[in-house]
């Protein structure tokens, strides 16, 4: 181009796919209540999974606290610690929460089935834990101090023990409700 042709028209050559635009078609879908439930469920999977993981971490933490509170002259381990519930229950809760978070990221049929299985196991584990905790309250409520002559320490240890059992019960009930909530919502979707 020379500078003398300031107002001369200039033609651009475009490739053929730019010149011929494609027609777009709009499609509409009818409102479906199941799609709404599914969308809410998928949106809440991360929250449910995080809740399950936190319940598992708290159960594990209280199991570790049991390890460090039972020293001489308190010779007997509590029933709930002997059953191992704070540890195997927390493993179930953390795994089911991890599967829910993974399901949020990648929704496949395999992940759906695995998360359903893990939540079923988590619900069964929480139910078993609630039963074990009730037995723990009944069996160990009065015997936690053993034959200790020092009653001032016994009261503090018993209060700590009952508080830990109560917190384990709260987290187990929470885990049971979260697992059942996920299971019922997912089955209503199908």
XYZ file of C-alpha atoms in Angstrom:
190
model
C 0.000 0.000 0.000
C 1.301 3.403 -0.823
C 0.440 6.508 1.155
C -1.374 8.207 -1.764
C -4.349 5.849 -1.527
C -5.661 6.818 1.891
C -9.336 6.311 1.086
C -9.146 3.367 -1.237
C -11.147 0.330 -0.144
C -9.322 -2.708 1.119
C -10.692 -6.239 0.774
C -9.957 -8.973 3.239
C -10.125 -12.587 2.269
C -11.532 -14.878 4.957
C -11.392 -18.647 4.994
C -14.664 -20.316 3.901
C -15.680 -21.364 7.432
C -15.755 -17.754 8.607
C -17.815 -16.517 5.669
C -20.630 -19.033 6.059
C -21.948 -18.893 9.635
C -23.735 -21.962 10.950
C -27.276 -21.750 12.129
C -27.893 -22.265 15.818
C -30.885 -24.086 17.171
C -32.314 -23.613 20.622
C -33.755 -26.500 22.551
C -35.908 -26.312 25.655
C -36.303 -28.935 28.348
C -39.303 -29.456 30.560
C -38.888 -28.822 34.281
C -38.044 -32.018 36.109
C -38.045 -32.239 39.904
C -35.475 -35.043 39.894
C -32.986 -32.825 38.084
C -33.437 -30.232 40.817
C -32.810 -32.792 43.563
C -29.782 -34.092 41.695
C -28.376 -30.574 41.296
C -28.861 -29.824 44.983
C -27.256 -33.145 45.898
C -24.239 -32.611 43.681
C -23.828 -29.087 45.036
C -23.919 -30.375 48.613
C -21.583 -33.348 48.140
C -18.532 -31.349 49.137
C -20.237 -30.130 52.329
C -21.422 -33.644 53.238
C -17.983 -35.112 52.498
C -16.232 -32.471 54.570
C -18.631 -33.098 57.459
C -17.893 -36.819 57.321
C -14.142 -36.238 57.239
C -14.333 -33.867 60.212
C -16.424 -36.367 62.205
C -13.822 -39.033 61.447
C -10.934 -36.798 62.509
C -12.705 -35.900 65.754
C -13.444 -39.561 66.550
C -9.798 -40.420 65.941
C -8.677 -37.501 68.114
C -10.821 -38.640 71.022
C -9.396 -42.152 70.664
C -5.898 -40.683 70.948
C -6.981 -38.707 74.040
C -8.014 -42.038 75.602
C -4.476 -43.288 75.085
C -2.949 -40.450 77.068
C -5.470 -40.185 79.898
C -5.316 -43.755 81.105
C -2.210 -44.066 83.264
C -1.588 -45.539 86.700
C -3.467 -45.869 89.085
C -6.221 -46.337 86.485
C -5.459 -49.859 85.293
C -8.489 -50.557 83.148
C -8.997 -49.389 79.577
C -12.575 -48.379 78.773
C -14.728 -50.738 76.743
C -15.034 -48.312 73.822
C -11.252 -48.138 73.524
C -10.894 -51.920 73.646
C -13.464 -52.237 70.841
C -11.328 -49.915 68.722
C -14.326 -47.904 67.576
C -12.619 -44.495 67.646
C -10.092 -45.802 65.118
C -11.992 -48.066 62.717
C -15.036 -45.801 62.860
C -12.930 -42.787 61.941
C -11.377 -44.708 59.016
C -14.878 -45.452 57.667
C -16.038 -41.858 58.103
C -12.963 -40.346 56.445
C -13.146 -42.766 53.505
C -16.839 -42.145 52.873
C -16.256 -38.386 53.011
C -13.349 -38.675 50.587
C -15.530 -40.638 48.166
C -18.220 -37.947 48.318
C -15.708 -35.213 47.538
C -14.271 -37.313 44.702
C -17.808 -37.874 43.411
C -18.308 -34.102 43.303
C -15.243 -33.782 41.084
C -15.871 -36.733 38.787
C -19.349 -38.209 38.565
C -19.141 -41.667 37.028
C -21.246 -44.759 37.606
C -18.342 -46.461 39.368
C -17.825 -43.512 41.730
C -21.557 -43.374 42.459
C -21.613 -47.072 43.403
C -18.441 -46.792 45.504
C -19.738 -43.761 47.382
C -23.022 -45.570 48.035
C -21.153 -48.601 49.382
C -18.882 -46.461 51.551
C -21.815 -44.478 52.931
C -23.674 -47.690 53.690
C -20.608 -49.000 55.541
C -20.274 -45.662 57.294
C -23.910 -45.769 58.408
C -23.475 -49.339 59.675
C -20.257 -48.332 61.455
C -21.966 -45.335 63.057
C -24.840 -47.537 64.203
C -22.420 -50.076 65.661
C -20.512 -47.231 67.300
C -23.661 -45.869 68.928
C -24.425 -49.322 70.334
C -20.828 -49.696 71.566
C -20.936 -46.241 73.150
C -24.138 -47.110 75.003
C -22.424 -50.250 76.314
C -19.453 -48.062 77.248
C -21.682 -45.771 79.298
C -23.244 -48.747 81.051
C -20.091 -50.786 81.654
C -17.512 -48.133 82.441
C -19.455 -45.268 83.962
C -18.595 -46.160 87.549
C -15.422 -48.165 87.109
C -13.170 -45.773 85.215
C -10.983 -45.016 88.217
C -10.444 -48.631 89.171
C -9.246 -48.965 92.734
C -7.632 -45.550 93.026
C -7.383 -44.208 96.576
C -7.251 -40.600 95.299
C -10.828 -39.454 94.838
C -9.980 -35.913 93.645
C -8.310 -37.202 90.482
C -11.012 -39.789 90.025
C -13.727 -37.164 89.666
C -11.774 -35.245 87.035
C -10.921 -38.385 85.052
C -14.534 -39.610 85.208
C -15.783 -36.235 83.976
C -13.265 -36.314 81.120
C -14.223 -39.878 80.259
C -17.972 -39.186 80.237
C -17.385 -36.019 78.193
C -15.371 -37.929 75.591
C -18.042 -40.617 75.373
C -20.705 -37.941 74.938
C -18.724 -36.237 72.170
C -18.111 -39.567 70.438
C -21.852 -40.190 70.622
C -22.640 -36.773 69.100
C -20.196 -37.281 66.223
C -21.468 -40.812 65.618
C -25.077 -39.643 65.449
C -24.043 -36.810 63.116
C -22.220 -39.285 60.887
C -25.227 -41.596 60.853
C -27.535 -38.766 59.781
C -25.143 -37.531 57.080
C -24.745 -41.039 55.656
C -28.476 -41.672 55.690
C -29.187 -38.236 54.207
C -26.859 -38.908 51.288
C -28.267 -42.402 50.758
C -31.901 -41.305 50.749
C -31.266 -38.333 48.468
C -29.303 -40.400 45.992
C -31.925 -43.158 45.913
C -34.741 -40.640 45.366
C -32.796 -39.413 42.344
C -32.917 -42.830 40.671
